[in-house]
Short mmCIF file of C-alpha atoms and ligand atoms in Angstrom, two decimals:
data_model
loop_
_atom_site.label_atom_id
_atom_site.label_comp_id
_atom_site.label_asym_id
_atom_site.label_seq_id
_atom_site.Cartn_x
_atom_site.Cartn_y
_atom_site.Cartn_z
CA MET A 35 18.10 18.46 18.47
CA ALA A 36 16.81 20.31 15.42
CA GLN A 37 13.37 21.79 15.90
CA LEU A 38 11.29 24.34 14.04
CA TRP A 39 10.19 26.30 17.09
CA GLY A 40 11.98 27.65 20.14
CA GLY A 41 11.55 31.41 19.77
CA ARG A 42 9.29 31.68 22.80
CA PHE A 43 11.34 29.27 24.89
CA THR A 44 14.09 30.24 27.30
CA LYS A 45 15.16 26.73 28.30
CA GLU A 46 16.31 23.75 26.28
CA THR A 47 13.85 20.89 25.97
CA ASP A 48 14.61 18.05 28.34
CA ARG A 49 16.24 15.22 26.38
CA LEU A 50 13.64 12.67 27.42
CA VAL A 51 10.84 15.06 26.51
CA TYR A 52 12.42 15.61 23.13
CA GLN A 53 12.61 11.90 22.47
CA PHE A 54 9.10 11.30 23.75
CA ASN A 55 7.75 14.00 21.48
CA ALA A 56 9.72 13.14 18.34
CA SER A 57 8.16 11.21 15.49
CA ILE A 58 10.95 11.01 12.91
CA SER A 59 11.61 7.34 13.62
CA PHE A 60 8.26 6.52 12.01
CA ASP A 61 7.01 9.53 10.03
CA ARG A 62 10.08 9.19 7.81
CA LYS A 63 7.91 6.63 6.09
CA PHE A 64 6.06 9.42 4.29
CA PHE A 65 9.13 11.39 3.29
CA ALA A 66 8.12 11.15 -0.39
CA GLN A 67 4.63 12.46 0.38
CA ASP A 68 6.01 15.30 2.47
CA ILE A 69 8.12 16.45 -0.47
CA GLU A 70 5.22 16.09 -2.92
CA GLY A 71 2.96 18.15 -0.67
CA SER A 72 5.62 20.86 -0.29
CA ILE A 73 6.16 21.03 -4.03
CA ALA A 74 2.44 21.54 -4.65
CA HIS A 75 2.28 24.15 -1.89
CA VAL A 76 5.19 26.14 -3.34
CA VAL A 77 3.82 25.99 -6.90
CA MET A 78 0.51 27.33 -5.59
CA LEU A 79 2.19 30.08 -3.51
CA ALA A 80 3.96 31.30 -6.64
CA LYS A 81 0.81 31.18 -8.75
CA GLN A 82 -0.86 33.36 -6.13
CA GLY A 83 2.03 35.84 -6.12
CA ILE A 84 2.96 34.96 -2.54
CA LEU A 85 6.36 33.75 -3.74
CA THR A 86 8.25 35.10 -6.76
CA LYS A 87 9.09 32.83 -9.66
CA ASP A 88 12.75 32.85 -8.64
CA GLU A 89 11.91 31.92 -5.07
CA LYS A 90 9.72 29.11 -6.30
CA ASP A 91 12.39 27.78 -8.64
CA THR A 92 15.05 27.87 -5.94
CA ILE A 93 12.84 26.09 -3.40
CA LEU A 94 11.74 23.47 -5.92
CA LYS A 95 15.33 22.79 -6.87
CA GLY A 96 16.17 22.38 -3.19
CA LEU A 97 13.25 20.03 -2.54
CA THR A 98 13.90 17.81 -5.54
CA GLY A 99 17.60 17.77 -4.63
CA ILE A 100 16.78 16.55 -1.13
CA ARG A 101 14.51 13.86 -2.58
CA ARG A 102 17.16 12.70 -5.01
CA ASP A 103 19.88 12.62 -2.36
CA VAL A 104 17.75 10.62 0.05
CA ASP A 105 16.60 8.22 -2.68
CA GLU A 106 20.16 7.67 -3.82
CA GLY A 107 21.50 7.22 -0.30
CA ARG A 108 23.64 10.38 -0.17
CA LEU A 109 21.52 11.95 2.55
CA GLN A 110 20.36 10.04 5.63
CA ILE A 111 17.18 10.79 7.53
CA THR A 112 18.47 10.79 11.09
CA ASP A 113 17.01 11.10 14.57
CA GLU A 114 18.53 14.52 15.13
CA TYR A 115 15.35 16.03 13.66
CA GLU A 116 12.04 16.10 15.51
CA ASP A 117 9.95 14.90 12.58
CA ILE A 118 10.10 14.45 8.82
CA HIS A 119 8.77 17.98 8.25
CA SER A 120 11.67 19.48 10.23
CA PHE A 121 14.13 17.27 8.40
CA VAL A 122 12.98 18.54 5.01
CA GLU A 123 12.76 22.19 6.03
CA ALA A 124 16.13 22.26 7.82
CA ASN A 125 17.84 20.59 4.88
CA LEU A 126 16.16 22.97 2.47
CA ILE A 127 17.39 26.03 4.37
CA GLU A 128 20.85 24.53 4.53
CA ARG A 129 20.83 24.08 0.76
CA VAL A 130 19.13 27.21 -0.55
CA GLY A 131 19.60 29.66 2.30
CA ASP A 132 17.02 32.08 3.68
CA VAL A 133 14.55 31.66 0.83
CA GLY A 134 13.97 28.14 2.17
CA LYS A 135 12.40 29.74 5.23
CA LYS A 136 9.49 30.84 3.01
CA LEU A 137 8.39 27.25 2.31
CA HIS A 138 6.14 27.12 5.34
CA THR A 139 4.28 30.35 4.45
CA GLY A 140 0.53 29.82 4.93
CA ARG A 141 1.00 26.29 6.23
CA SER A 142 1.13 24.54 9.59
CA ARG A 143 2.48 21.14 10.45
CA ASN A 144 -1.10 20.31 11.31
CA ASP A 145 -2.40 20.54 7.76
CA GLN A 146 0.94 19.28 6.49
CA VAL A 147 0.78 16.04 8.47
CA ALA A 148 -2.91 15.65 7.64
CA LEU A 149 -1.95 15.85 3.96
CA ASP A 150 1.04 13.50 4.23
CA MET A 151 -0.97 10.86 6.04
CA ARG A 152 -3.76 11.11 3.51
CA LEU A 153 -1.43 10.87 0.54
CA TYR A 154 0.28 7.86 2.08
CA THR A 155 -2.94 6.09 2.97
CA ARG A 156 -4.48 6.83 -0.42
CA LEU A 157 -1.59 5.14 -2.21
CA GLU A 158 -1.66 2.16 0.14
CA VAL A 159 -5.37 1.65 -0.52
CA LEU A 160 -4.43 1.08 -4.16
CA TYR A 161 -1.61 -1.31 -3.30
CA VAL A 162 -3.85 -3.40 -1.08
CA ASP A 163 -6.50 -3.42 -3.78
CA GLU A 164 -3.98 -4.68 -6.31
CA LEU A 165 -3.00 -7.56 -4.01
CA LEU A 166 -6.65 -8.47 -3.53
CA ARG A 167 -7.11 -8.54 -7.27
CA GLU A 168 -4.17 -10.92 -7.61
CA LEU A 169 -5.69 -13.17 -4.99
CA LEU A 170 -9.07 -13.11 -6.73
CA ARG A 171 -7.41 -14.20 -9.97
CA THR A 172 -5.90 -17.19 -8.19
CA LEU A 173 -9.22 -18.08 -6.55
CA LEU A 174 -11.04 -17.81 -9.87
CA HIS A 175 -8.57 -20.21 -11.40
CA ILE A 176 -9.26 -22.74 -8.62
CA MET A 177 -12.98 -22.28 -9.19
CA GLU A 178 -12.69 -22.85 -12.93
CA GLU A 179 -10.78 -26.08 -12.39
CA ASN A 180 -13.03 -27.53 -9.72
CA THR A 181 -16.70 -27.20 -10.63
CA GLU A 182 -16.98 -30.97 -10.32
CA THR A 183 -14.68 -31.56 -7.40
CA PHE A 184 -17.14 -32.78 -4.79
CA MET A 185 -16.59 -32.16 -1.12
CA PRO A 186 -18.69 -31.96 2.00
CA GLY A 187 -20.13 -28.59 2.95
CA PHE A 188 -20.16 -28.07 6.71
CA THR A 189 -22.31 -26.50 9.35
CA HIS A 190 -21.08 -26.65 12.96
CA LEU A 191 -17.96 -28.25 11.44
CA GLN A 192 -20.11 -31.29 10.74
CA LYS A 193 -20.73 -32.59 7.28
CA ALA A 194 -24.02 -31.11 6.09
CA GLN A 195 -24.63 -31.23 2.34
CA PRO A 196 -22.34 -31.86 -0.60
CA VAL A 197 -20.83 -28.89 -2.40
CA THR A 198 -17.86 -28.48 -4.73
CA LEU A 199 -14.43 -26.99 -4.22
CA ALA A 200 -15.35 -24.32 -6.77
CA HIS A 201 -18.35 -23.37 -4.67
CA HIS A 202 -16.45 -23.32 -1.39
CA THR A 203 -13.70 -21.19 -2.95
CA GLY A 204 -16.36 -18.99 -4.50
CA ALA A 205 -17.58 -18.05 -1.02
CA TYR A 206 -14.18 -16.48 -0.34
CA PHE A 207 -14.21 -14.86 -3.75
CA GLU A 208 -17.32 -12.95 -2.68
CA MET A 209 -15.71 -11.88 0.59
CA PHE A 210 -12.58 -10.50 -1.04
CA LYS A 211 -14.67 -8.86 -3.70
CA ARG A 212 -16.59 -6.98 -0.99
CA ASP A 213 -13.25 -6.03 0.54
CA ARG A 214 -12.26 -4.40 -2.72
CA SER A 215 -15.50 -2.52 -2.92
CA ARG A 216 -14.92 -1.23 0.62
CA LEU A 217 -11.49 0.05 -0.44
CA LYS A 218 -13.02 1.77 -3.41
CA ASP A 219 -15.54 3.56 -1.19
CA ILE A 220 -12.80 4.62 1.20
CA TYR A 221 -10.64 5.88 -1.63
CA PHE A 222 -13.32 8.16 -2.99
CA ARG A 223 -14.41 9.40 0.42
CA MET A 224 -10.88 10.27 1.51
CA ASN A 225 -9.80 11.85 -1.73
CA TYR A 226 -10.05 15.48 -0.57
CA CYS A 227 -7.11 17.71 0.20
CA PRO A 228 -6.66 19.19 3.71
CA LEU A 229 -3.73 21.43 2.74
CA GLY A 230 -4.52 25.09 3.30
CA ALA A 231 -6.38 24.46 6.55
CA GLY A 232 -3.38 25.88 8.40
CA ALA A 233 -3.15 25.14 12.10
CA LEU A 234 -6.96 25.03 12.35
CA ALA A 235 -8.45 28.28 11.07
CA GLY A 236 -7.15 28.65 7.53
CA THR A 237 -4.76 31.49 6.74
CA THR A 238 -4.83 35.15 5.82
CA TYR A 239 -2.80 34.49 2.66
CA PRO A 240 -4.80 34.20 -0.56
CA LEU A 241 -4.18 30.46 -1.02
CA ASP A 242 -5.82 28.66 -3.93
CA ARG A 243 -6.86 25.41 -2.28
CA ASN A 244 -8.61 24.12 -5.37
CA TYR A 245 -5.37 24.40 -7.27
CA THR A 246 -3.25 22.54 -4.67
CA ALA A 247 -5.92 19.86 -4.49
CA SER A 248 -5.84 19.36 -8.24
CA LEU A 249 -2.02 19.33 -8.35
CA LEU A 250 -2.06 16.47 -5.87
CA GLY A 251 -4.73 14.50 -7.71
CA PHE A 252 -7.52 15.11 -5.21
CA GLU A 253 -11.16 15.43 -6.09
CA GLY A 254 -11.15 18.84 -4.38
CA PRO A 255 -10.25 20.55 -1.10
CA THR A 256 -11.81 19.64 2.25
CA LEU A 257 -14.49 22.10 3.33
CA ASN A 258 -13.83 22.88 6.99
CA SER A 259 -10.39 23.82 8.22
CA MET A 260 -10.92 22.52 11.76
CA ASP A 261 -12.19 19.18 10.51
CA SER A 262 -9.34 19.02 7.98
CA VAL A 263 -6.65 18.92 10.66
CA ALA A 264 -8.65 16.88 13.17
CA ASP A 265 -10.03 14.18 10.88
CA ARG A 266 -8.58 10.67 10.89
CA ASP A 267 -11.76 8.91 9.77
CA TYR A 268 -10.06 7.70 6.64
CA VAL A 269 -7.36 6.01 8.71
CA ILE A 270 -10.01 4.30 10.82
CA GLU A 271 -12.00 3.24 7.77
CA PHE A 272 -8.90 1.83 6.14
CA LEU A 273 -7.96 -0.05 9.31
CA ALA A 274 -11.51 -1.40 9.51
CA ALA A 275 -11.26 -2.59 5.90
CA LEU A 276 -7.86 -4.16 6.60
CA SER A 277 -9.29 -5.85 9.68
CA THR A 278 -12.09 -7.32 7.60
CA ILE A 279 -9.61 -8.53 4.98
CA MET A 280 -7.56 -10.14 7.75
CA MET A 281 -10.68 -11.73 9.22
CA HIS A 282 -11.44 -13.29 5.83
CA LEU A 283 -7.88 -14.48 5.38
CA SER A 284 -7.91 -15.86 8.90
CA ARG A 285 -11.10 -17.86 8.33
CA PHE A 286 -9.68 -19.34 5.16
CA CYS A 287 -6.42 -20.11 6.98
CA GLU A 288 -8.32 -21.85 9.76
CA GLU A 289 -9.96 -24.09 7.15
CA ILE A 290 -6.66 -24.77 5.44
CA ILE A 291 -5.12 -25.76 8.77
CA ILE A 292 -7.98 -28.18 9.37
CA TRP A 293 -7.91 -29.50 5.80
CA ASN A 294 -4.15 -29.96 5.99
CA SER A 295 -4.39 -32.02 9.18
CA ASP A 296 -3.82 -35.77 9.17
CA GLU A 297 -7.47 -36.32 10.06
CA TYR A 298 -8.74 -34.50 6.95
CA ARG A 299 -5.99 -34.57 4.33
CA PHE A 300 -8.11 -32.49 1.94
CA VAL A 301 -5.09 -30.42 0.97
CA GLU A 302 -1.38 -30.58 1.07
CA ILE A 303 0.43 -27.30 1.59
CA ASP A 304 3.45 -27.07 -0.67
CA ASP A 305 6.85 -27.66 0.93
CA ALA A 306 7.84 -24.11 0.04
CA TYR A 307 5.01 -22.82 2.25
CA SER A 308 5.39 -25.19 5.22
CA THR A 309 7.91 -25.53 7.99
CA GLY A 310 9.29 -28.42 10.03
CA SER A 311 9.69 -29.18 13.71
CA SER A 312 13.03 -29.05 15.50
CA ILE A 313 12.19 -32.20 17.46
CA MET A 314 9.56 -34.17 15.54
CA PRO A 315 10.99 -35.25 12.19
CA GLN A 316 7.62 -36.28 10.76
CA LYS A 317 6.13 -32.77 11.05
CA LYS A 318 5.18 -30.45 8.24
CA ASN A 319 3.47 -27.54 9.87
CA PRO A 320 1.07 -25.01 8.36
CA ASP A 321 2.95 -22.14 10.02
CA ILE A 322 2.17 -19.58 7.34
CA ALA A 323 -1.57 -20.12 7.69
CA GLU A 324 -1.24 -19.97 11.47
CA LEU A 325 0.81 -16.78 11.34
CA ILE A 326 -1.73 -15.07 9.11
CA ARG A 327 -4.46 -16.15 11.54
CA GLY A 328 -2.33 -14.83 14.39
CA LYS A 329 -1.47 -11.51 12.78
CA THR A 330 -5.17 -10.76 12.40
CA GLY A 331 -5.21 -9.77 16.06
CA ARG A 332 -2.43 -7.31 15.44
CA VAL A 333 -4.38 -5.51 12.72
CA TYR A 334 -7.55 -5.43 14.87
CA GLY A 335 -5.33 -3.93 17.59
CA ALA A 336 -4.40 -1.01 15.35
CA LEU A 337 -8.06 -0.33 14.58
CA VAL A 338 -9.11 -0.35 18.22
CA SER A 339 -6.09 1.74 19.15
CA VAL A 340 -6.80 4.56 16.69
CA LEU A 341 -10.52 4.51 17.48
CA THR A 342 -9.67 4.85 21.16
CA THR A 343 -7.08 7.57 20.56
CA MET A 344 -9.64 9.65 18.69
CA LYS A 345 -12.62 9.21 20.95
CA GLY A 346 -11.92 11.95 23.46
CA LEU A 347 -10.19 14.55 21.33
CA PRO A 348 -11.59 18.06 21.36
CA LEU A 349 -11.28 20.04 18.13
CA ALA A 350 -8.98 20.63 16.46
CA TYR A 351 -5.44 19.15 16.34
CA ASN A 352 -4.07 17.40 19.41
CA LYS A 353 -0.74 15.68 19.69
CA ASP A 354 -2.48 12.41 20.55
CA MET A 355 -3.04 12.13 16.81
CA GLN A 356 0.63 11.41 16.27
CA GLU A 357 -0.25 7.98 17.67
CA ASP A 358 -2.20 7.19 14.47
CA LYS A 359 0.96 6.43 12.55
CA GLU A 360 3.05 3.57 13.90
CA LEU A 361 0.20 1.10 14.27
CA THR A 362 -1.38 2.09 10.97
CA PHE A 363 1.87 1.61 9.09
CA ASP A 364 2.34 -1.71 10.82
CA ALA A 365 -1.20 -2.83 10.03
CA ILE A 366 -0.84 -1.91 6.36
CA ASP A 367 2.48 -3.72 6.01
CA THR A 368 1.16 -6.72 7.92
CA ALA A 369 -1.96 -7.05 5.79
CA LYS A 370 -0.01 -6.65 2.55
CA GLY A 371 2.50 -9.29 3.64
CA CYS A 372 -0.30 -11.67 4.57
CA LEU A 373 -2.06 -11.18 1.23
CA VAL A 374 1.12 -11.98 -0.69
CA LEU A 375 1.91 -15.05 1.38
CA PHE A 376 -1.64 -16.32 1.36
CA GLU A 377 -1.95 -16.04 -2.41
CA GLY A 378 1.27 -18.01 -2.87
CA MET A 379 0.22 -20.66 -0.39
CA VAL A 380 -3.16 -21.21 -2.04
CA ARG A 381 -1.75 -21.13 -5.56
CA THR A 382 0.76 -23.88 -4.78
CA MET A 383 -1.49 -25.97 -2.52
CA LYS A 384 -2.49 -29.44 -3.71
CA PHE A 385 -6.18 -30.29 -3.39
CA ARG A 386 -6.73 -34.00 -2.80
CA LYS A 387 -9.91 -34.38 -4.75
CA ASP A 388 -10.31 -38.10 -4.10
CA VAL A 389 -10.14 -37.59 -0.33
CA MET A 390 -12.63 -34.72 -0.47
CA GLU A 391 -15.06 -36.78 -2.49
CA LYS A 392 -14.78 -39.81 -0.21
CA SER A 393 -15.36 -37.61 2.78
CA ALA A 394 -18.56 -36.27 1.24
CA ILE A 395 -19.83 -39.81 0.61
CA ARG A 396 -19.04 -41.09 4.08
CA GLY A 397 -20.56 -38.21 5.97
CA PHE A 398 -24.28 -38.65 5.05
CA ALA A 399 -24.06 -35.38 3.15
CA ASN A 400 -26.78 -36.85 0.93
CA ALA A 401 -29.31 -37.39 3.75
CA THR A 402 -31.35 -34.31 2.78
CA ASP A 403 -31.50 -35.57 -0.78
CA ALA A 404 -32.70 -38.97 0.42
CA ALA A 405 -35.49 -37.22 2.31
CA ASP A 406 -36.28 -35.12 -0.77
CA TYR A 407 -36.54 -38.37 -2.75
CA LEU A 408 -39.33 -39.55 -0.46
CA VAL A 409 -41.03 -36.16 -0.63
CA GLY A 410 -40.94 -36.43 -4.42
CA ARG A 411 -42.98 -39.60 -4.02
CA GLY A 412 -45.65 -38.09 -1.83
CA VAL A 413 -44.24 -38.53 1.69
CA PRO A 414 -44.69 -35.34 3.79
CA PHE A 415 -41.27 -33.76 4.50
CA ARG A 416 -41.52 -34.16 8.29
CA ASP A 417 -42.17 -37.91 7.93
CA ALA A 418 -39.42 -38.25 5.33
CA HIS A 419 -37.02 -36.50 7.72
CA ALA A 420 -37.86 -39.02 10.47
CA VAL A 421 -37.47 -42.03 8.14
CA ILE A 422 -34.05 -40.89 6.93
CA GLY A 423 -33.02 -40.11 10.50
CA LYS A 424 -33.67 -43.73 11.47
CA LEU A 425 -31.93 -44.90 8.32
CA VAL A 426 -28.83 -42.89 9.18
CA LEU A 427 -28.75 -44.38 12.68
CA TYR A 428 -28.95 -47.86 11.13
CA CYS A 429 -26.06 -47.02 8.80
CA ILE A 430 -23.94 -45.61 11.62
CA ASP A 431 -24.32 -48.95 13.43
CA ARG A 432 -23.14 -50.78 10.35
CA GLN A 433 -20.52 -48.19 9.46
CA CYS A 434 -21.84 -47.79 5.94
CA ALA A 435 -23.41 -45.17 3.67
CA ILE A 436 -27.08 -44.95 2.68
CA GLU A 437 -26.25 -46.13 -0.83
CA ASP A 438 -24.48 -49.22 0.56
CA LEU A 439 -27.79 -50.67 1.79
CA SER A 440 -29.76 -53.12 -0.36
CA LEU A 441 -33.14 -52.08 -1.72
CA GLU A 442 -34.75 -54.58 0.65
CA GLU A 443 -33.11 -53.00 3.66
CA LEU A 444 -34.19 -49.57 2.45
CA GLN A 445 -37.77 -50.71 1.93
CA ASN A 446 -37.88 -51.88 5.57
CA PHE A 447 -37.74 -48.17 6.41
CA SER A 448 -40.17 -47.05 3.72
CA PRO A 449 -41.91 -49.02 0.99
CA VAL A 450 -41.63 -45.98 -1.26
CA PHE A 451 -37.95 -46.64 -2.07
CA GLU A 452 -37.32 -47.93 -5.59
CA GLU A 453 -34.21 -48.81 -7.55
CA ASP A 454 -33.76 -45.17 -8.65
CA ILE A 455 -32.89 -44.14 -5.06
CA TYR A 456 -29.25 -45.04 -5.72
CA ASP A 457 -28.97 -42.53 -8.50
CA ALA A 458 -30.92 -39.93 -6.50
CA VAL A 459 -28.46 -40.01 -3.60
CA SER A 460 -25.28 -40.31 -5.61
CA LEU A 461 -22.95 -37.44 -4.88
CA LYS A 462 -22.97 -36.32 -8.48
CA THR A 463 -26.77 -36.13 -8.64
CA CYS A 464 -27.02 -34.43 -5.27
CA VAL A 465 -24.74 -31.61 -6.38
CA GLU A 466 -25.90 -31.41 -9.98
CA LYS A 467 -29.49 -30.85 -8.90
CA ARG A 468 -28.55 -27.80 -6.84
CA LEU A 469 -29.08 -25.26 -9.55
CA THR A 470 -30.51 -22.24 -7.77
CA LEU A 471 -28.52 -19.11 -8.49
CA GLY A 472 -25.49 -19.15 -6.21
CA ALA A 473 -25.78 -22.90 -5.52
CA PRO A 474 -22.99 -25.46 -6.08
CA GLY A 475 -24.49 -27.31 -9.10
CA PRO A 476 -21.75 -27.16 -11.78
CA GLU A 477 -24.08 -25.55 -14.29
CA ALA A 478 -25.12 -22.84 -11.82
CA MET A 479 -21.51 -22.42 -10.76
CA ARG A 480 -20.29 -21.91 -14.31
CA LYS A 481 -22.70 -19.00 -14.71
CA ILE A 482 -21.27 -17.37 -11.58
CA ILE A 483 -17.73 -17.97 -12.78
CA ALA A 484 -18.54 -16.12 -16.01
CA ILE A 485 -19.85 -13.17 -13.95
CA GLU A 486 -16.73 -13.14 -11.77
CA ARG A 487 -14.44 -13.33 -14.77
CA GLU A 488 -16.10 -10.32 -16.29
CA TYR A 489 -15.86 -8.51 -12.95
CA LEU A 490 -12.11 -9.09 -12.84
CA GLU A 491 -11.70 -7.85 -16.39
CA LYS A 492 -13.57 -4.58 -16.09
CA ASP A 493 -11.88 -3.25 -13.04
CA TRP A 494 -12.15 0.10 -11.35
CA GLN A 495 -9.17 2.09 -12.46
CA ILE A 496 -7.88 5.03 -10.50
CA GLU A 497 -5.75 7.48 -12.36
CA ARG A 498 -2.61 7.72 -10.29
CA SER A 499 -1.93 11.36 -10.88
CA ILE A 500 1.12 11.50 -8.62
N1 LIG B 1495 4.32 14.73 14.34
C1 LIG B 1495 3.05 15.37 14.36
C2 LIG B 1495 1.94 14.35 14.12
O1 LIG B 1495 2.26 13.26 13.73
C3 LIG B 1495 3.03 16.41 13.31
C4 LIG B 1495 2.17 17.57 13.60
C5 LIG B 1495 2.78 18.40 14.63
N2 LIG B 1495 1.94 19.51 14.96
C6 LIG B 1495 2.05 20.13 16.12
N3 LIG B 1495 1.25 21.08 16.32
N4 LIG B 1495 2.88 19.72 17.02
O2 LIG B 1495 0.80 14.58 14.34
#
């Protein structure tokens, strides 16, 4: 058991207590960030004359040596240390001797862990954003190819009005675009450096917090030392953003599962992204889509867990906050995995355009347009609605579409119908006439696609300074 404290203790820690308290099994994940933070701290201490140049050089050599040895597999991070901070410090002292004991001057594990977690989260925000951008590129490609792929639009999972595959996909494009903008907000709000807050009340050493912040690529230092060590808002915000991303993925997956079913056959998931059944040879299951839908609950769980952990904590640091890590790491890895898999599944999925189009024709998706036709010829909308309602009932009895009826049959419902009704209710006309901004009409859609393309080109770029 290697721990950094013990001076005031007369008894050994109970083994179970030690294990219960230890965090190395998971905080090893931010080993790289712990080293980065220590390097910046030491450079600042030397600039302020708190360490000599020689001391700084020796410590830096030790820290970079530890990093290299771990990266190259010569040094293992093992459970004999309480946490990643102890691992680094103990190894440093072992390497460089007593001067290593000066590393922690003017620092506490409280501001150290606050920094490590922030550095880790900040980098992950960028990774998730990159994956979203990849996904948006794939969606945009589907949109470009399918401005005239007609399909039913649904409300209540019932066919409502005709749309296009480009339009339907475009709805998800908007969702993931908002997700990226949430990440951007979070990035800028969290980009302040807590190092130098000490345990909770700053330190008596003349630290230059602005300098450490700039070395680590932060916008500046945080402004209250108690808040600095007690704040996990950025973790919660990130988990909320990840939850929303998962919710969007899950909705799309739900649709893909429905579309992939035998009853719909709108899409066929590629063999590489489907799985079989051990008993039913005919099966090709949408397991990936189902797993993404399922894992959404896991990410929500992390959000609710950290929110709940934080809700009763008095200022400043409390050990409860160690619980922010495992679930957050899991949620980040889960969401990233889902984004990668989802993008691949959608990119390789076959859209069965003919089936989609037939489905739109059969489902009376043009009933509103038929009513609008009557309105265009002077029938009040309410009356037109009633006429078409009766017409639909008549068609259901005969298992046919509105456009399958003869003009004579149509005129039995309203004398206003003329030969041009057939063109007015054709799928193509119904969609093409929907030209309001944001509507599915191909011409309107192409304008939106141009906007989205430009959006993807002029991206927000964060200088990765570390
Ligand atoms: N493992 C701790 C955490 O994750 C590090 C901070 C420890 N600080 C302390 N005062 N015990 O929060």
